[in-house]
Short mmCIF file of C-alpha atoms in Angstrom, two decimals:
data_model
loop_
_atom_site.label_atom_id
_atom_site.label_comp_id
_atom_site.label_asym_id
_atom_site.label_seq_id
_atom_site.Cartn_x
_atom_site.Cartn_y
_atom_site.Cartn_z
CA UNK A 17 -50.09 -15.45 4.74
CA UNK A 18 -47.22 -14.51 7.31
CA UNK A 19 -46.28 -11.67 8.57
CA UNK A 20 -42.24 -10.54 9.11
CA UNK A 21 -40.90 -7.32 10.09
CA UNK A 22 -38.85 -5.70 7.66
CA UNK A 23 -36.97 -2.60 7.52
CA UNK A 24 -35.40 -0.74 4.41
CA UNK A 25 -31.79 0.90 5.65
CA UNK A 26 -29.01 2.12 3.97
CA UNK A 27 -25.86 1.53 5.73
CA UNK A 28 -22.56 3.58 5.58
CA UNK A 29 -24.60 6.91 5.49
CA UNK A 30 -22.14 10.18 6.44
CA UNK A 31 -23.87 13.63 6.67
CA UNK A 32 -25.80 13.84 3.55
CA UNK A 33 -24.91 10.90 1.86
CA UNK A 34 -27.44 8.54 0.43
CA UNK A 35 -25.55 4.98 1.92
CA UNK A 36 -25.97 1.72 0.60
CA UNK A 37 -29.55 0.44 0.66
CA UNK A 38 -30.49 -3.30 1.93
CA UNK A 39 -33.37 -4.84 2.97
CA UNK A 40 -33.97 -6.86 6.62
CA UNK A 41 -36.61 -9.65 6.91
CA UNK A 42 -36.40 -11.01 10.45
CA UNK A 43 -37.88 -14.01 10.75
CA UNK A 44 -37.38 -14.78 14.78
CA UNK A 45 -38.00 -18.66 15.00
CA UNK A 46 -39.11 -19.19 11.51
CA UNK A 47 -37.03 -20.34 8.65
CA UNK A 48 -38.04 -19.74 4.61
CA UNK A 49 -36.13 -21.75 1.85
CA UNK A 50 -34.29 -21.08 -0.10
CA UNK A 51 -36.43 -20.86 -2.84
CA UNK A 52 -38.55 -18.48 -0.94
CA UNK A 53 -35.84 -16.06 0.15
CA UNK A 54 -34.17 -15.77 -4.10
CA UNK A 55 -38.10 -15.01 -4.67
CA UNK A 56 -38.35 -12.25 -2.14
CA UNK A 57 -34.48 -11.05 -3.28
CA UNK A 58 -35.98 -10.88 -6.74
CA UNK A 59 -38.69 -9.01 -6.15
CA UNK A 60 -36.11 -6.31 -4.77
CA UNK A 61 -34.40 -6.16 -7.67
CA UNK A 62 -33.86 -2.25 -8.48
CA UNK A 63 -34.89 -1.44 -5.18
CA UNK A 64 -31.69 -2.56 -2.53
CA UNK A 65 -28.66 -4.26 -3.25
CA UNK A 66 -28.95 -7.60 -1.31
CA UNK A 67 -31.94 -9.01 1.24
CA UNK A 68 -30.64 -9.84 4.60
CA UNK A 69 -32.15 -12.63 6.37
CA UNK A 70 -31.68 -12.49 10.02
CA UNK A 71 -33.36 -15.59 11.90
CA UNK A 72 -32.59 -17.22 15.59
CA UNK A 73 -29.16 -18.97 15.86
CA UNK A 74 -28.16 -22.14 18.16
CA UNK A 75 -24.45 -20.66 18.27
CA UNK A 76 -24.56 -16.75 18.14
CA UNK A 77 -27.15 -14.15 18.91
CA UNK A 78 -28.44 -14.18 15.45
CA UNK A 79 -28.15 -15.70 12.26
CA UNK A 80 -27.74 -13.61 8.78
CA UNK A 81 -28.65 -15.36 4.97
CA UNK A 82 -28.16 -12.70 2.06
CA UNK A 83 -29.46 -12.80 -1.37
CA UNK A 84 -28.86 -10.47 -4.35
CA UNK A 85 -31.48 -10.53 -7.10
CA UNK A 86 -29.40 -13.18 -8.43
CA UNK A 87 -28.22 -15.91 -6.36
CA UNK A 88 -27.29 -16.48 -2.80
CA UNK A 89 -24.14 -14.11 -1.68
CA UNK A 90 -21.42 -15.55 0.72
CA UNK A 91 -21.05 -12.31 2.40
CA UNK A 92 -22.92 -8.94 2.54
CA UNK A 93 -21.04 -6.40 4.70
CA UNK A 94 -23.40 -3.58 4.04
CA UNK A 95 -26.44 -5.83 4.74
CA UNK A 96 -24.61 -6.64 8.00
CA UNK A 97 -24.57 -3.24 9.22
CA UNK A 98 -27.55 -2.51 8.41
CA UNK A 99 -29.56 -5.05 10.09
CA UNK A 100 -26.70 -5.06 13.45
CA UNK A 101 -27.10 -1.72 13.58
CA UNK A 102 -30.73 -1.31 13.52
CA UNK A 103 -31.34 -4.65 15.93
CA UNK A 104 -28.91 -3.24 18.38
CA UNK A 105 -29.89 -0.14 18.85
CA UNK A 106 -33.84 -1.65 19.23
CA UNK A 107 -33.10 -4.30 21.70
CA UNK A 108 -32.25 -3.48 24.96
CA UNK A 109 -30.34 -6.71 25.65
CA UNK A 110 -28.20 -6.52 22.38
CA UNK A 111 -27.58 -3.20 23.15
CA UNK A 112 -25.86 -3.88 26.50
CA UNK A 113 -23.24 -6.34 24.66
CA UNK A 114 -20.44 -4.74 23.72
CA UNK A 115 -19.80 -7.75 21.30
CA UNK A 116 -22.50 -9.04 19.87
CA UNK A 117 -22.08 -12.83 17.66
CA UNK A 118 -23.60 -13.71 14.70
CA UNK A 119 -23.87 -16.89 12.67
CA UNK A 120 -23.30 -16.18 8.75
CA UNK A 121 -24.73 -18.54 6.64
CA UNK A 122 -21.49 -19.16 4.64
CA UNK A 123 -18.81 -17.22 6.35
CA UNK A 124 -19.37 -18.90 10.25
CA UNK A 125 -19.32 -16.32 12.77
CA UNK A 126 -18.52 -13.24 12.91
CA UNK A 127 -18.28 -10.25 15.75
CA UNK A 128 -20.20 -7.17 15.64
CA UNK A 129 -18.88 -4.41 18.29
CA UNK A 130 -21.42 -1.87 19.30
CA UNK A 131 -20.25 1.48 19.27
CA UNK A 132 -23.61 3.08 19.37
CA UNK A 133 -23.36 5.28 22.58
CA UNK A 134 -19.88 6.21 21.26
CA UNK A 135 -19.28 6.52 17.50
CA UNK A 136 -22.80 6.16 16.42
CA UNK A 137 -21.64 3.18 14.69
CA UNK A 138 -20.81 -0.74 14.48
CA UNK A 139 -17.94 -2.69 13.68
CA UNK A 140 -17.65 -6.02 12.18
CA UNK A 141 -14.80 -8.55 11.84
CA UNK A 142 -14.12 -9.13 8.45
CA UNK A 143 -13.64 -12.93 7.45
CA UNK A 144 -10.19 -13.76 7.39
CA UNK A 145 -8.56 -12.84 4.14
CA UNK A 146 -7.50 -15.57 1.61
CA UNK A 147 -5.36 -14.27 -1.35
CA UNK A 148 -5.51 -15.86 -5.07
CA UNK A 149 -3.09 -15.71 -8.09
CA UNK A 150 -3.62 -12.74 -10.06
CA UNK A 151 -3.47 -14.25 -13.44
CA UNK A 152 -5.23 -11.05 -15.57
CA UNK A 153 -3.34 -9.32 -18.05
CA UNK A 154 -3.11 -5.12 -17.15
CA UNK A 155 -4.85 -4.28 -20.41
CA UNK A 156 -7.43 -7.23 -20.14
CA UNK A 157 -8.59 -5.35 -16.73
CA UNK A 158 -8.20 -1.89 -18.22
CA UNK A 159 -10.44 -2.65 -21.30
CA UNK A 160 -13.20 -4.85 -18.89
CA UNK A 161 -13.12 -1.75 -16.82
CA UNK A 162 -13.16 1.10 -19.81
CA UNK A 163 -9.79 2.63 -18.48
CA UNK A 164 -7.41 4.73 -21.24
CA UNK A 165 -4.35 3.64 -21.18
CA UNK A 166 -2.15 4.39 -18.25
CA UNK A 167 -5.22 4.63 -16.09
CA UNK A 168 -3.97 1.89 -14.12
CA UNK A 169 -0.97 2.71 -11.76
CA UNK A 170 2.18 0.04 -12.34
CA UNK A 171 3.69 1.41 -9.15
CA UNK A 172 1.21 -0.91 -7.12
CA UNK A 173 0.31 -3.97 -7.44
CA UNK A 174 -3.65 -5.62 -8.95
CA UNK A 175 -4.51 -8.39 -6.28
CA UNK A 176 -7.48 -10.99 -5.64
CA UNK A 177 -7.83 -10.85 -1.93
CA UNK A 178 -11.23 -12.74 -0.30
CA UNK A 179 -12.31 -11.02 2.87
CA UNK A 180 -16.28 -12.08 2.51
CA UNK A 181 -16.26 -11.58 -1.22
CA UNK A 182 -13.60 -12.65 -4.08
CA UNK A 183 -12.19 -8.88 -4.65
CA UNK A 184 -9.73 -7.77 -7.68
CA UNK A 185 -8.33 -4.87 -6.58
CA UNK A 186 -6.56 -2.14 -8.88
CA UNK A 187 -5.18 0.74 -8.23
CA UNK A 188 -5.97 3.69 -10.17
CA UNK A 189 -3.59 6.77 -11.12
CA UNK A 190 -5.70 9.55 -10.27
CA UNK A 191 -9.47 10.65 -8.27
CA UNK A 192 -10.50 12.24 -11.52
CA UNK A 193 -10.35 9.15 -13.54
CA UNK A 194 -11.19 6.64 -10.76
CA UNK A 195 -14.63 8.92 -9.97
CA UNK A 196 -15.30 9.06 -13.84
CA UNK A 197 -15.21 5.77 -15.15
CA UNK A 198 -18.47 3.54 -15.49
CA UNK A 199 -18.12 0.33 -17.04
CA UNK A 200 -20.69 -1.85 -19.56
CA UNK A 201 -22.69 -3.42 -16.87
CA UNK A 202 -23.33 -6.74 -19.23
CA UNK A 203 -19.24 -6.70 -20.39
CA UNK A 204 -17.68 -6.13 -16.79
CA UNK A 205 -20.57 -9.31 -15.86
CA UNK A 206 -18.86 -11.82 -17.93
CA UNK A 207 -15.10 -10.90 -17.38
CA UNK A 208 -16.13 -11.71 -14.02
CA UNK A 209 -17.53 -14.53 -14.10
CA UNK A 210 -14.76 -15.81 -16.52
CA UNK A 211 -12.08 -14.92 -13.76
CA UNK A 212 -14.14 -16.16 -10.98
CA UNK A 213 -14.35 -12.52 -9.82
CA UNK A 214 -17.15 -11.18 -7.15
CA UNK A 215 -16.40 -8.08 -6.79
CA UNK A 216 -14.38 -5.24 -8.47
CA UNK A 217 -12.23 -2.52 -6.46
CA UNK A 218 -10.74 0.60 -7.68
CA UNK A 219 -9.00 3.10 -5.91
CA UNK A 220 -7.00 6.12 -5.72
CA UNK A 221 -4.90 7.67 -3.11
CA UNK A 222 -6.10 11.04 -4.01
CA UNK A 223 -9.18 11.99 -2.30
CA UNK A 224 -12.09 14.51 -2.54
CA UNK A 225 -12.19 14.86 1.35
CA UNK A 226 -8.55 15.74 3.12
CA UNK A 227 -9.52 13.62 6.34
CA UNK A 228 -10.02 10.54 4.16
CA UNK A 229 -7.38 7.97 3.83
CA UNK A 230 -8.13 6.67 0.24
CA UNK A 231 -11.01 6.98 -2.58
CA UNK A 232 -12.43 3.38 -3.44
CA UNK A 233 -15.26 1.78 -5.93
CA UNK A 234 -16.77 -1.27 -6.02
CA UNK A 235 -18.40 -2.87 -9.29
CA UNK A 236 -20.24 -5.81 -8.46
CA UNK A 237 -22.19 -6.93 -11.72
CA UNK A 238 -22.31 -10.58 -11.12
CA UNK A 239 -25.05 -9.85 -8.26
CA UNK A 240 -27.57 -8.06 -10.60
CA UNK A 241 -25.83 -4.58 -10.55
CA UNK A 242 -22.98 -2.26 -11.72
CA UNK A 243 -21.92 -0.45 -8.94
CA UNK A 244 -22.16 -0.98 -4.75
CA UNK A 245 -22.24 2.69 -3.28
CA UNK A 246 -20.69 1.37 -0.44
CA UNK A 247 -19.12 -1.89 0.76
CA UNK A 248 -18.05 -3.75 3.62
CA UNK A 249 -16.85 -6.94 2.31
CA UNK A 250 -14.92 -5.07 -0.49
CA UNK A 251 -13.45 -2.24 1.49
CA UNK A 252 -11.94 -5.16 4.07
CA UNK A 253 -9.89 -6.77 1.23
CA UNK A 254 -8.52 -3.38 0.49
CA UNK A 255 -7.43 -2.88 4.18
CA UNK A 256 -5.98 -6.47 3.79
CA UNK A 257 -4.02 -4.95 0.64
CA UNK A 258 -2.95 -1.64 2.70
CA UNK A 259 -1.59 -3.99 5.82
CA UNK A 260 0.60 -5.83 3.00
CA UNK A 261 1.66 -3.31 0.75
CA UNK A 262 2.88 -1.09 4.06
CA UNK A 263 0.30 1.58 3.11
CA UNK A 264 -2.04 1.75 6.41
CA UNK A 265 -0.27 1.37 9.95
CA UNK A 266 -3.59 -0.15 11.09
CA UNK A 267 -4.87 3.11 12.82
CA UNK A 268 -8.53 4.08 12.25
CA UNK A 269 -9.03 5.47 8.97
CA UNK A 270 -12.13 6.72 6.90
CA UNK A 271 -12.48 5.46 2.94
CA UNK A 272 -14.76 7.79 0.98
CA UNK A 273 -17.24 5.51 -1.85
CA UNK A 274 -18.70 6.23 -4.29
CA UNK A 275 -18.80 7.63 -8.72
CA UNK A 276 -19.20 11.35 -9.12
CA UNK A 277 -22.74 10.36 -9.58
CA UNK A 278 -23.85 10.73 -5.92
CA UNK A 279 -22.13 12.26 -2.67
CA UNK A 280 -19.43 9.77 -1.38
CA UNK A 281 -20.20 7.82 1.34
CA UNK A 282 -18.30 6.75 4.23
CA UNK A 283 -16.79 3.24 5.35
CA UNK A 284 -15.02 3.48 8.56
CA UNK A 285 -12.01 0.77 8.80
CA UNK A 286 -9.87 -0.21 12.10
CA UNK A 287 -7.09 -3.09 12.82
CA UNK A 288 -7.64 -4.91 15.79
CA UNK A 289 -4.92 -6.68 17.46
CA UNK A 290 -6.59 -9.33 18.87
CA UNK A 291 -5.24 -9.26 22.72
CA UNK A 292 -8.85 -7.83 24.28
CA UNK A 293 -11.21 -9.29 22.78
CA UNK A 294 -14.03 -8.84 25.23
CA UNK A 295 -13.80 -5.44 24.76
CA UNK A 296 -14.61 -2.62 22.33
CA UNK A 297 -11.23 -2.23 20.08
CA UNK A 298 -10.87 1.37 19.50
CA UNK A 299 -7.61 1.19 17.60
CA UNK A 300 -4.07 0.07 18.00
CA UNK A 301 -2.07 2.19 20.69
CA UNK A 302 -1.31 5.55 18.99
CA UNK A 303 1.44 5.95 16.68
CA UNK A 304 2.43 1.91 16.64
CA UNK A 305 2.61 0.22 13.43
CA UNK A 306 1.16 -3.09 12.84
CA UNK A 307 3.54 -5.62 13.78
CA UNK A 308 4.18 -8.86 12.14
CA UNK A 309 2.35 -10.68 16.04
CA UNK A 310 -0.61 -8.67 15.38
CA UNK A 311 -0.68 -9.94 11.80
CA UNK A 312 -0.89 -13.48 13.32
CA UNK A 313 -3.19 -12.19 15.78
CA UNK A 314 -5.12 -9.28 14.48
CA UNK A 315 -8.50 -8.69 12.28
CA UNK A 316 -9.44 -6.25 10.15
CA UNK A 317 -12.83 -4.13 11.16
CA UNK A 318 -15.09 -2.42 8.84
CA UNK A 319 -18.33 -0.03 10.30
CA UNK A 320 -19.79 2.96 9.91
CA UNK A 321 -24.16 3.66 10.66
CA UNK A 322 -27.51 2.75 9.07
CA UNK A 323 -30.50 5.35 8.38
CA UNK A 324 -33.66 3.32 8.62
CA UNK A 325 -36.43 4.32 5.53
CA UNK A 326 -39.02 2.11 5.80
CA UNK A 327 -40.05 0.02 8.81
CA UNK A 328 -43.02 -2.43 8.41
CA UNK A 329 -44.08 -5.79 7.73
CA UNK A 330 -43.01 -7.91 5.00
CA UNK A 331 -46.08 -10.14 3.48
CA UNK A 332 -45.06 -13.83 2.10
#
């Protein structure tokens, strides 16, 4: 028998907010199979979202596997912050980086900028975005989702956009409707699957808190579950779709998360230009727009904290 330590930690937690739960096995020098890290995923099931793997990397500081109860997930931006946030704010080395690289087992590398001593928070660089045809009829997404007619706005437009994970994105017409909805788990499962759909993103311009920027959801059935409290991988494509669409100048903005189930919880996004990149980005100089250079240049950044609940060792 081996022995791992582990941590439970919900990521994206504001005030009194409950976050988004994952679980961290770090391995150090070891490796499991695949095989053995579905079985510990599936013996999570109910408990966290996804199962982060983090194990030692020959090209970044770390290397990160995730697993839903399900299968194997390209990209886990919740997972991410909570293990990066909880291993660099532990190790004293990390924690001196102001960038600190880590190996994805699908996605290559990405950049996580501590923020601790400042915001109380990380930042990761989203994988670069990779739009699809939207081939989905309006009322084919309305009835997967359980949406009256009209629900949908037709003012803006439904877009696939990959940023970690294959993301429709629709807009909604109002908070009321957008908080209230909650789709057939099993239904919403195979409409995405069909369309070759990860994840599901809602929104609404109208939020519950005035300093937020928008109100998003994410349903995310095809990984064992209906609904992600709060997502990094999801929440990136729909800064992607605000850069396009001329909604967000690129400025740091807070997206609430979450069904009027729970207190919302908090995903913090920023637009990088791209110019400093040894450095912390803290936003885009104030007031300037993102340009069509920074475009070329620029990544999207999702963060926020992690509230450890259980520390420990794992068993296997």
């Amino acid at each position: 028998m081996k022995r791992y330590k582990y941590i439970k930690s919900n990521a994206f937690t504001a005030r009194a907010s409950l976050g988004n739960p994952a679980a961290c096995v770090f391995m150090g020098q070891e490796t499991l199979s695949p095989e053995q890290m579905q079985a510990v995923a599936r013996e999570h099931k109910g408990f966290v979202m996804e199962v982060v793997f983090c194990s030692q990397s020959d090209v970044a500081d770390c290397k990160l596997t995730y697993y839903s109860s399900e299968c194997e997930v390209d990209f886990c931006g919740h997972g991410t912050i909570a293990t990066m946030y909880s291993l660099i704010k532990d190790d004293v080395v990390l924690r001196s980086k102001p960038i600190v690289k880590v190996e994805t087992n699908r996605k290559g590398i990405v950049e996580v900028f501590n923020a601790i001593d400042t915001e109380d928070a990380v930042y990761i660089t989203a994988p670069d975005p990779i739009e699809h045809p939207m081939y989905m009829t309006v009322d084919a997404i309305g009835k997967a989702l359980g949406l009256n007619h009209g629900a949908i706005r037709q003012d803006l437009p439904i877009r696939i956009i990959d940023a970690g994970l294959r993301t429709l994105i629709v807009p909604i017409a109002d908070l009321e409707t957008e908080i209230s909805v909650f789709p057939n788990e099993q239904e919403l499962k195979i409409f995405c699957k069909g369309n070759d759909i990860d994840i599901i993103l809602i929104f609404s311009k109208q939020t519950a808190d005035a300093d937020a920027f928008a109100h998003t959801r994410v349903f995310a059935p095809k990984f064992g579950y209906l609904e992600d409290p709060a997502t990094g991988s999801g929440n990136s494509a729909f800064a992607n779709y605000l850069l396009s669409e001329n909604l967000w100048d690129g400025n740091p903005i807070t997206i609430e998360q979450g069904g009027n189930d729970r207190i919302f919880n908090s995903v913090k996004l920023k637009y990088f230009n791209g110019r400093n990149s040894e450095s912390h980005p803290s936003s885009l100089e104030d007031g300037r727009v993102v340009t069509d250079e920074d475009k070329v240049n620029g990544q999207v950044l999702f963060g926020g904290k992690a509230t450890v609940r259980i520390e420990g060792d794992y068993l296997l």
